[in-house]
Amino acid sequence: MHIKYFLISFLFFSIFTYSLHAQTISVESPDKNIKVEISVVKGNAYYQVYQQKEEFIGQSPLGVLSSAGDFTKGLKIVGSKKNKIQESYQLNRSKVGKVNYKANEVNCILTNTGNDTINVIFRVTNTDVTFSYLIPKSKKNNENCTIEKEITGFKLPSKSTTFITPQAPPLSGWEKTKPSYEEEYTREEPIGTKSQYGLGFTFPALFHLENKGWMLISETGINGNYVGTRLSDASTDGIYTVTFPQEGENNHDGPITATSSLPMQTSWKTITLGKTLKPIVESTASTDVVKPLIKTSKIFDAGRASWSWIVWQDESCNYNDQKTFIDLASDMKCEFILIDALWDVNIGKEKMAELVNYAKSKNVGVLLWYNSNGNWNTAPQTPKNRMNTSEARRSEMKWLQEIGVKGLKIDFFGGDKQATMKLYHNILVDAAEFGLNINFHGATLPRGWERMYPNYMTSEAVLASENLVFQQAFSDKYPSTATIYPFTRNAVASMDFGPVFLNKRLHRESNKGTIRKTTDAFEMATAVVFFSAVQHWGLTPENLKEKPSYLFDYLKAVPTVWDETVFIDGYPGKYCVIARRKNTKWYVAAINGEDKPKNISVNLPMLKGKNVSVINDGEGQESKFSTKKLDNASFNLELSANGGTVLFMP
Ligand code: CA
């Protein structure tokens, strides 16, 4: 043997024997600030995430247990492919309008002891790490595959703290409608703290890594092909493990596992990280790794809606009150009115057609509420049994299209099993065909749907404004809660909170109901701080007579979808300042989550040299209005206790 070949084969042999102990592949972000290392040690696969050499995720397990092979142990890396991904895409119902997506991808090919193959795909941008498993077709495995569980973990640095919501038990809550992502966020609890129900936590999960920075972990890319997953409680060494749905979800119907034809790809897990909260507020990870699923030339309009139910409640779902709120929508230049539960009984289908025509004559589109039932909860509100089967749904949607309804709010789903994820998908697909836009309530976290479906608008999946009406305790805490959402739930998707209230007490009668704790300027700011492609406002007709007209001039013009979103400043639970742009016009909104006045000096380069209108705190809850030219970029926000400010280009 020639000496050179001998040396090469010796070298290969050395690498091969070494690899039995540890094999490592790494991939960096385009700017090299983030690095992911994927390794196999003694047959177990792991990954680690670093940002500027600081460890954000420690050695954490990778793997799935499936019918096409056990990929939780006995693994080795048999190859890898690296790719540079560069893609520009547009969104028209999101917090940004155009995304230039640049990522470095590594596809690690692993085999188990049975010689079954799995690919682990990591993509790293300058702010996000996303990853997904792909089980390919093979001679041995060529039909369906069932994934029993993931062992994917996230090991947090030991002193990290959390802003995270607990998973609720199945068939719990009002009329057995939970779990529905309507739980309170922790506020900087240590990572070892047990979840409220001992069932782990839901996505997205925000972690504060002391002085290292911040990290948001979530999930995207589910279209009925997978289950919605969540996180376990953390183990003693700080590892949160991906967990599948509970058996009792969807009223015990359907498996908790995920089944699909091969090749089978799992959801993507997303990790957004940085020294500050800026990458988290601005991240597009949840849309970057998904693709539009429906080809259509139809444009589904986003916009603002009047909504009687939120303050006037069930009794207002009658013909006359809805007519009043159509007039309110028209006066406010809203695109829509949302007519909530019980319209089928209190108005009826025939009268509804009349009401839709009346709305049309006022240039207002009608959105109608439906119960998603099915047997997965006992919520009595009707109409029900119209959305749960293909036949009923399609015939209902045909009628809705005929009378000119523009969209649906569908409520009370039954958890995150694949059966329920398929229902969301099927509703969106059918609704797109019948020209209806979609808003899900009592529902799961939307996972990339703003890009996947042309008619998807928004989801609740948060403790929303109904709780301001139901409980004084929620109302008392609301200013602070509102400053958590932009860094958590609303950072990954459209959020139907239903903001903007001007009543002192949230009731039809002015001397009843919960007492609002926020200032009027705070309420105006939430129209920008909260992003939802369709915003349902808490306004009532008397507000227009009682409050200054500049508030309504602002609301008549404020967009609900944006071309750009910029984090200015903030701290979850304390305050939040966000700038958003639509076309050439910037809106900068600030809310104070604390019950004490606050002065915050912010840098607003986008408003430098511009004439702006300012709505900020006046006496008590009242606001004041001014216009000014910003000579330089720095601006001092003077926020009252539970107050706010909005600056905007007229
Ligand atoms: Ca709800």
XYZ file of C-alpha atoms and ligand atoms in Angstrom:
651
model
C 0.000 0.000 0.000
C 1.200 3.437 -0.905
C 2.121 5.370 2.193
C -0.262 8.249 1.335
C -3.294 5.937 1.097
C -2.253 4.234 4.260
C -2.217 7.558 6.077
C -5.614 8.559 4.672
C -7.234 5.273 5.618
C -5.623 5.485 9.042
C -7.065 8.969 9.395
C -10.539 7.785 8.347
C -10.299 4.901 10.747
C -9.392 7.291 13.557
C -12.304 9.597 12.791
C -14.667 6.659 12.579
C -13.649 5.132 15.915
C -13.724 8.543 17.554
C -17.231 9.085 16.187
C -18.515 6.123 18.157
C -18.077 8.332 21.201
C -19.061 11.763 19.930
C -19.938 13.210 16.572
C -20.549 16.915 16.217
C -21.902 19.099 13.437
C -22.270 22.826 13.853
C -24.085 25.568 12.006
C -23.877 29.319 12.500
C -26.163 32.239 11.729
C -25.233 34.332 8.662
C -23.734 36.984 10.993
C -22.021 34.209 13.026
C -23.537 35.458 16.306
C -25.605 32.337 16.902
C -24.138 28.861 16.777
C -25.908 25.510 17.047
C -24.022 22.308 17.744
C -25.684 18.999 17.009
C -23.957 16.010 18.515
C -24.396 12.316 19.095
C -22.872 10.968 22.281
C -23.145 7.258 23.053
C -26.027 6.910 20.639
C -28.027 9.861 22.003
C -28.589 12.969 19.893
C -28.310 16.454 21.395
C -28.127 20.084 20.393
C -26.795 23.215 22.036
C -27.355 26.887 21.211
C -24.874 29.701 21.779
C -25.212 33.415 21.212
C -21.895 35.272 21.076
C -20.311 32.294 22.831
C -22.801 32.441 25.718
C -24.769 29.245 26.183
C -28.515 29.879 25.725
C -29.565 26.237 25.458
C -27.383 23.614 27.110
C -26.989 20.032 25.926
C -30.618 19.078 25.154
C -32.045 15.860 23.727
C -33.269 15.353 20.174
C -35.329 12.436 18.909
C -38.719 10.888 18.295
C -40.219 7.482 18.924
C -42.094 6.357 15.819
C -43.559 3.345 14.072
C -40.867 3.810 11.432
C -38.124 3.425 14.008
C -37.020 4.334 17.501
C -35.002 7.502 17.038
C -34.513 8.195 20.737
C -31.353 6.057 21.155
C -28.755 4.012 19.320
C -28.247 6.847 16.846
C -25.312 7.805 14.696
C -24.782 10.647 12.273
C -24.253 9.178 8.810
C -24.164 12.393 6.866
C -25.133 16.013 6.677
C -26.020 18.575 4.057
C -25.580 22.303 4.435
C -27.658 24.864 2.602
C -27.870 28.627 2.448
C -31.499 29.681 2.363
C -32.456 33.019 0.940
C -36.069 33.838 0.291
C -38.168 36.997 0.081
C -41.840 36.665 0.807
C -44.808 38.917 1.394
C -47.479 38.895 4.067
C -50.672 40.940 3.954
C -52.191 40.061 7.352
C -49.230 40.253 9.644
C -47.018 42.505 11.745
C -44.699 42.916 8.749
C -45.349 43.161 5.023
C -42.171 41.821 3.495
C -39.606 39.410 4.873
C -36.099 38.797 3.623
C -35.458 35.408 5.106
C -31.816 34.385 5.303
C -30.807 31.236 7.107
C -28.052 28.684 7.219
C -29.492 25.196 7.194
C -27.987 21.903 8.165
C -29.794 18.653 7.506
C -28.298 15.978 9.760
C -28.958 12.438 8.629
C -29.057 9.930 11.457
C -29.672 6.201 11.570
C -30.628 3.955 14.464
C -29.441 0.415 15.204
C -32.193 -0.961 12.931
C -30.747 1.175 10.123
C -33.877 3.368 9.942
C -33.203 6.954 8.878
C -34.305 10.296 10.316
C -33.300 13.805 9.259
C -32.980 16.582 11.792
C -33.152 19.928 10.029
C -31.835 23.045 11.758
C -32.089 26.545 10.338
C -30.305 29.482 11.918
C -31.004 33.136 11.124
C -29.414 36.110 12.878
C -32.134 35.923 15.556
C -33.804 32.491 15.373
C -33.026 28.808 15.579
C -35.744 26.579 14.111
C -35.719 22.820 13.782
C -37.877 19.951 12.610
C -37.621 16.175 12.115
C -38.230 14.471 8.791
C -38.689 10.710 8.497
C -38.121 9.704 4.867
C -39.735 6.907 2.902
C -37.684 3.745 2.675
C -38.087 0.215 1.343
C -38.974 -0.926 4.837
C -41.116 2.098 5.762
C -43.130 3.411 2.851
C -46.663 4.118 3.981
C -47.947 5.785 7.156
C -45.895 6.664 10.151
C -47.071 7.326 13.684
C -44.976 9.428 16.016
C -45.627 8.316 19.603
C -43.629 11.040 21.275
C -40.788 13.510 20.983
C -37.946 13.579 23.460
C -36.936 17.048 22.231
C -35.790 19.161 25.154
C -34.777 22.704 25.970
C -32.198 23.010 28.735
C -32.277 26.487 30.220
C -29.426 28.117 32.150
C -30.068 27.431 35.827
C -30.962 30.942 36.950
C -33.401 31.700 34.120
C -36.879 32.942 34.950
C -40.158 32.480 33.089
C -43.105 34.252 31.525
C -45.133 31.204 30.577
C -48.717 29.898 30.810
C -49.711 26.539 32.316
C -51.410 23.769 30.360
C -54.989 23.320 31.614
C -56.515 19.886 32.307
C -58.783 18.470 29.591
C -62.524 19.113 29.885
C -61.935 21.705 32.605
C -63.047 25.318 32.848
C -66.338 26.808 31.773
C -68.535 24.101 30.160
C -65.483 21.848 29.735
C -64.026 24.117 27.066
C -60.371 23.940 28.177
C -57.540 23.641 27.339
C -57.731 26.810 25.264
C -54.543 28.765 26.011
C -56.467 31.094 28.324
C -54.259 31.055 31.420
C -52.247 33.620 33.323
C -48.563 34.148 32.600
C -46.003 33.509 35.301
C -43.999 36.597 36.123
C -40.314 35.777 36.429
C -40.681 32.516 38.295
C -37.551 30.376 38.633
C -37.472 27.672 35.932
C -37.882 24.834 38.427
C -41.310 26.096 39.570
C -44.046 23.521 39.090
C -46.800 24.430 36.646
C -50.182 25.366 38.114
C -51.884 22.086 37.163
C -48.769 19.889 37.053
C -49.301 19.449 33.301
C -46.517 21.620 31.967
C -46.773 24.770 29.904
C -48.012 26.022 26.543
C -46.178 27.833 23.765
C -44.893 30.444 23.412
C -42.618 30.417 26.445
C -40.509 33.456 27.303
C -37.349 33.058 29.362
C -35.191 35.741 30.930
C -31.605 34.477 31.069
C -30.352 37.013 33.617
C -27.818 39.341 31.983
C -27.341 37.012 28.991
C -30.641 38.127 27.479
C -34.006 36.741 26.459
C -35.349 33.699 24.634
C -38.805 32.832 23.266
C -39.568 29.181 22.465
C -42.579 28.274 20.338
C -43.934 25.999 17.624
C -45.098 26.525 14.050
C -46.055 24.736 10.836
C -49.045 22.587 11.792
C -51.788 22.063 9.216
C -53.477 18.907 10.457
C -50.346 16.854 9.834
C -49.267 16.872 13.459
C -50.368 17.418 17.045
C -49.980 20.722 18.847
C -47.231 20.122 21.380
C -46.345 21.814 24.633
C -43.614 21.793 27.286
C -43.376 19.606 30.384
C -42.462 21.030 33.757
C -38.691 21.486 33.896
C -36.595 18.597 35.203
C -34.234 19.215 38.117
C -31.466 20.003 35.652
C -33.593 22.610 33.872
C -34.779 20.645 30.830
C -38.282 21.279 29.455
C -39.400 18.357 27.276
C -41.823 18.519 24.344
C -45.078 16.842 25.349
C -48.005 15.558 23.292
C -51.711 16.284 24.017
C -53.560 14.710 26.937
C -55.813 11.707 26.412
C -58.912 13.583 27.631
C -58.629 16.406 25.110
C -61.275 16.528 22.380
C -63.568 14.680 24.827
C -61.304 11.582 24.759
C -61.783 11.227 20.996
C -58.822 10.399 18.777
C -55.259 9.388 19.606
C -52.700 11.662 21.265
C -50.098 10.593 18.699
C -49.454 12.026 15.230
C -49.916 9.977 12.057
C -49.066 10.966 8.514
C -47.931 9.419 5.259
C -44.192 9.153 4.698
C -42.140 11.223 4.231
C -43.427 12.668 7.515
C -42.257 16.012 8.816
C -42.956 17.195 12.356
C -43.831 20.740 13.395
C -40.989 23.234 13.644
C -39.833 24.318 17.054
C -38.715 27.946 17.079
C -36.211 29.599 19.391
C -35.793 33.375 19.169
C -32.980 34.801 21.204
C -30.987 37.921 21.867
C -29.398 40.256 24.333
C -32.596 42.358 24.321
C -36.273 41.739 23.578
C -35.939 43.291 20.113
C -35.508 40.020 18.163
C -38.517 38.534 19.944
C -40.905 41.386 19.077
C -39.655 41.534 15.485
C -39.162 37.810 14.755
C -40.859 36.199 11.773
C -39.727 32.652 12.647
C -43.307 31.357 12.749
C -43.895 32.316 9.096
C -40.334 31.840 7.771
C -40.428 28.044 7.794
C -43.954 27.501 6.445
C -45.423 27.877 2.958
C -48.785 29.121 1.641
C -51.066 26.079 1.383
C -53.927 27.432 -0.700
C -53.603 28.951 -4.144
C -56.194 31.673 -4.627
C -56.374 35.036 -6.291
C -58.962 36.171 -3.769
C -57.823 38.779 -1.240
C -59.410 38.481 2.191
C -59.701 41.857 3.859
C -58.436 42.548 7.356
C -59.800 45.465 9.392
C -61.550 46.868 12.444
C -64.893 45.721 13.866
C -67.527 46.996 16.236
C -68.668 44.347 18.722
C -71.687 44.676 20.990
C -71.200 41.453 22.951
C -68.079 42.504 24.803
C -69.715 45.267 26.883
C -73.448 44.756 26.255
C -73.166 40.936 26.503
C -75.594 38.159 25.396
C -78.784 40.263 25.608
C -77.464 42.523 22.853
C -77.458 39.780 20.208
C -80.803 41.005 18.874
C -81.763 42.761 15.662
C -82.050 46.309 17.012
C -78.864 46.337 19.043
C -76.948 44.861 16.120
C -78.340 47.581 13.879
C -77.056 50.118 16.408
C -73.601 48.537 16.250
C -73.658 48.471 12.447
C -74.257 52.232 12.658
C -71.380 52.485 15.137
C -69.125 50.523 12.765
C -70.129 52.828 9.938
C -69.527 56.001 12.009
C -66.121 54.623 13.035
C -65.227 53.653 9.434
C -64.868 50.044 10.583
C -64.715 47.363 7.909
C -66.779 44.950 10.005
C -69.324 44.268 12.709
C -68.968 41.068 14.736
C -72.318 39.551 15.702
C -71.644 37.127 18.535
C -73.326 33.978 19.935
C -77.081 33.271 19.911
C -77.852 35.294 16.789
C -79.463 32.190 15.290
C -82.088 32.163 18.054
C -82.480 35.883 18.735
C -82.293 37.142 15.148
C -82.760 34.048 13.007
C -81.481 33.228 9.560
C -84.088 35.166 7.595
C -83.646 38.392 9.551
C -79.884 37.898 9.416
C -79.966 38.133 5.633
C -81.796 41.464 6.062
C -79.256 42.670 8.607
C -76.362 41.754 6.310
C -78.007 43.817 3.567
C -78.425 46.755 5.927
C -74.745 46.489 6.899
C -73.799 46.350 3.214
C -75.736 49.567 2.590
C -73.544 51.149 5.286
C -70.350 49.698 3.805
C -69.884 47.324 6.765
C -69.110 43.595 6.435
C -70.718 41.100 8.814
C -68.729 38.561 10.852
C -70.766 35.823 12.533
C -70.072 33.676 15.597
C -70.291 29.863 15.605
C -69.748 27.196 18.246
C -67.245 24.631 16.896
C -69.239 21.741 18.455
C -69.292 18.665 18.149
C -69.315 16.801 21.374
C -66.016 18.129 22.744
C -67.540 20.488 25.279
C -70.917 21.342 26.721
C -71.034 25.037 25.821
C -74.713 25.667 25.113
C -74.308 28.701 22.857
C -75.664 28.317 19.364
C -75.383 27.999 16.421
C -73.678 24.652 16.931
C -73.117 21.417 15.010
C -72.589 23.493 11.868
C -68.790 23.543 11.735
C -67.744 20.101 12.927
C -68.520 17.971 9.876
C -67.677 18.652 6.272
C -71.254 18.296 5.051
C -72.835 20.622 7.621
C -70.006 23.116 7.331
C -70.060 23.363 3.557
C -73.807 23.776 3.376
C -73.713 26.460 6.083
C -70.842 28.254 4.350
C -72.730 28.182 1.059
C -75.614 30.014 2.743
C -73.237 32.459 4.422
C -71.639 33.265 1.085
C -75.042 33.701 -0.555
C -76.219 36.275 1.979
C -72.850 38.064 1.838
C -71.305 37.304 5.246
C -67.585 38.160 5.240
C -66.168 36.011 7.993
C -66.621 33.741 10.995
C -65.568 33.686 14.616
C -65.549 30.028 15.648
C -65.343 29.281 19.352
C -64.759 26.437 21.839
C -62.355 23.891 20.379
C -61.200 20.806 22.194
C -57.421 20.791 22.584
C -54.379 20.044 20.484
C -54.872 16.480 19.257
C -54.280 15.886 15.560
C -58.051 15.470 15.093
C -58.589 19.058 16.300
C -55.648 20.419 14.289
C -57.280 18.821 11.227
C -60.569 20.547 12.066
C -58.861 23.975 12.075
C -57.266 23.129 8.732
C -60.501 21.862 7.180
C -62.441 24.918 8.354
C -59.815 27.249 6.857
C -59.763 25.360 3.549
C -63.558 25.293 3.178
C -63.923 28.910 4.313
C -61.370 30.045 1.724
C -63.464 28.385 -0.966
C -66.607 30.188 0.225
C -64.888 33.572 0.587
C -64.994 33.710 4.397
C -62.263 34.958 6.687
C -61.615 33.108 9.946
C -61.063 33.965 13.605
C -60.673 31.125 16.142
C -61.644 31.508 19.796
C -61.315 29.168 22.765
C -58.592 27.779 20.585
C -55.046 26.635 20.182
C -52.051 28.843 19.425
C -52.035 29.549 15.667
C -48.891 28.042 14.193
C -47.771 29.866 11.049
C -51.335 30.263 9.768
C -50.962 33.912 8.719
C -48.824 32.696 5.843
C -50.305 29.242 5.295
C -53.952 30.292 4.760
C -55.097 33.361 2.781
C -58.237 33.786 4.916
C -56.798 33.252 8.397
C -57.130 36.463 10.391
C -56.606 35.925 14.087
C -57.117 33.731 17.157
C -57.802 34.264 20.812
C -55.445 31.767 22.569
C -54.875 34.303 25.343
C -56.746 35.624 28.371
C -58.601 38.228 26.345
C -60.750 41.283 27.034
C -63.826 39.246 28.043
C -61.973 38.751 31.325
C -61.954 42.529 31.844
C -65.736 42.267 31.825
C -65.975 39.043 33.861
C -63.547 39.747 36.713
C -62.420 42.847 38.557
C -59.198 41.039 39.533
C -58.221 40.638 35.868
C -59.114 44.258 35.231
C -56.912 45.362 38.150
C -53.939 43.453 36.753
C -54.634 44.242 33.111
C -52.179 47.146 32.637
C -49.321 44.888 33.639
C -50.664 41.807 31.802
C -50.967 43.898 28.629
C -47.227 44.569 28.737
C -46.467 40.807 28.747
C -48.416 39.874 25.589
C -46.272 41.729 23.005
C -43.252 39.682 24.157
C -45.081 36.336 24.297
C -48.393 35.395 22.666
C -48.561 38.317 20.238
C -44.901 37.987 19.231
C -45.587 34.751 17.328
C -49.006 35.444 15.759
C -52.072 37.616 15.351
C -53.895 37.914 18.715
C -57.607 38.676 19.040
C -57.565 40.370 22.429
C -60.454 42.723 21.635
C -58.936 45.979 22.955
C -59.879 49.701 23.168
C -62.428 50.485 25.869
C -63.600 53.935 26.875
C -66.408 53.117 29.312
C -65.530 53.791 32.951
C -67.344 50.587 33.879
C -67.649 47.691 31.456
C -71.403 47.252 31.440
C -74.348 48.493 29.410
C -75.525 50.422 32.473
C -73.009 53.021 33.556
C -73.298 52.267 37.291
C -72.667 48.515 36.943
C -69.835 46.237 35.872
C -66.095 46.072 36.444
C -64.143 49.288 36.831
C -61.565 50.097 34.155
C -58.125 50.901 35.590
C -56.371 52.160 32.481
C -56.260 55.686 31.091
C -57.900 56.573 27.782
C -54.452 57.079 26.222
C -53.460 53.556 27.340
C -56.537 52.215 25.547
C -55.648 54.116 22.360
C -52.104 52.712 22.499
C -53.374 49.112 22.657
C -54.736 49.488 19.106
C -51.075 49.513 18.020
C -49.294 47.582 20.787
C -51.615 44.599 20.163
C -51.486 43.220 16.664
C -54.534 41.441 15.233
C -55.406 41.401 11.532
C -59.006 41.917 12.615
C -59.348 44.091 15.732
C -62.650 43.884 17.592
C -63.056 47.054 19.591
C -64.663 47.455 22.997
C -66.295 50.764 21.989
C -69.970 51.480 22.666
C -72.139 54.129 20.949
C -72.219 56.491 23.956
C -68.385 56.766 23.864
C -68.697 58.903 20.704
C -70.836 61.444 22.543
C -68.807 61.466 25.753
C -65.191 61.483 24.622
C -63.173 63.973 22.519
C -63.411 63.490 18.753
C -59.623 63.267 18.216
C -59.733 59.772 19.774
C -62.163 58.609 17.117
C -60.316 60.363 14.287
C -57.269 58.362 15.326
C -59.221 55.071 15.539
C -60.887 55.654 12.175
C -57.445 55.669 10.546
C -55.363 53.234 12.594
C -54.384 50.126 10.562
C -54.662 46.537 11.815
C -51.955 45.007 9.629
C -48.464 46.385 9.256
C -45.516 46.658 6.905
C -42.958 46.974 9.671
C -42.768 46.418 13.419
C -39.959 47.791 15.578
C -39.294 47.174 19.265
C -38.479 50.459 20.983
C -38.326 49.617 24.674
C -40.051 47.631 27.363
C -39.973 44.983 30.025
C -42.700 42.346 30.364
C -45.024 43.224 33.217
C -43.733 46.812 33.445
C -44.019 48.724 30.172
C -43.900 48.341 26.418
C -43.127 50.718 23.542
C -43.577 49.503 19.961
C -43.423 51.292 16.603
C -45.364 50.003 13.611
C -45.531 51.281 10.050
C -48.198 50.952 7.368
C -47.165 52.371 3.988
C -45.374 55.630 4.864
C -47.056 56.236 8.208
C -45.522 55.333 11.542
C -47.415 54.768 14.775
C -45.510 54.629 18.051
C -47.429 53.369 21.065
C -46.454 53.061 24.716
C -48.257 51.496 27.664
C -47.320 51.687 31.339
C -48.045 48.420 33.160
C -47.392 49.827 36.594
C -49.552 51.802 38.964
C -47.064 54.679 39.160
C -46.175 57.442 36.696
C -43.182 56.788 34.489
C -40.895 58.926 32.334
C -39.183 57.029 29.566
C -36.776 58.561 27.130
C -36.974 56.732 23.818
C -35.212 56.952 20.501
C -37.599 57.308 17.543
C -35.482 57.763 14.419
C -38.524 56.995 12.234
C -40.246 60.190 13.447
C -37.253 62.517 13.303
C -38.122 65.687 11.408
C -41.765 64.614 11.070
C -44.968 66.298 12.144
C -46.779 64.035 14.541
C -50.015 63.932 16.484
C -49.745 62.911 20.104
C -52.439 61.425 22.326
C -51.166 61.137 25.867
C -52.320 61.193 29.476
C -54.139 64.240 30.819
C -56.021 64.679 34.072
C -57.068 61.405 35.728
C -58.179 58.934 33.061
C -58.666 61.662 30.450
C -56.327 62.146 27.525
C -54.951 65.198 25.778
C -54.038 65.879 22.189
C -51.241 67.893 20.608
C -49.305 68.124 17.376
C -45.624 68.779 17.130
C -42.603 68.466 14.916
C -39.937 66.129 16.241
C -36.664 67.951 15.629
C -34.585 65.052 16.787
C -35.070 61.358 17.374
C -35.171 61.404 21.157
C -38.561 61.763 22.786
C -39.580 61.767 26.421
C -42.682 59.713 27.152
C -44.557 60.920 30.213
C -46.872 58.124 31.208
C -49.416 58.294 34.024
C -49.938 55.311 36.304
C -51.541 52.635 34.035
C -51.224 55.226 31.279
C -50.085 55.388 27.697
C -49.119 57.481 24.709
C -49.530 57.179 20.991
C -47.623 59.233 18.446
C -48.691 59.024 14.838
C -48.219 60.676 11.487
C -51.465 62.356 10.421
Ca -62.493 32.995 25.304
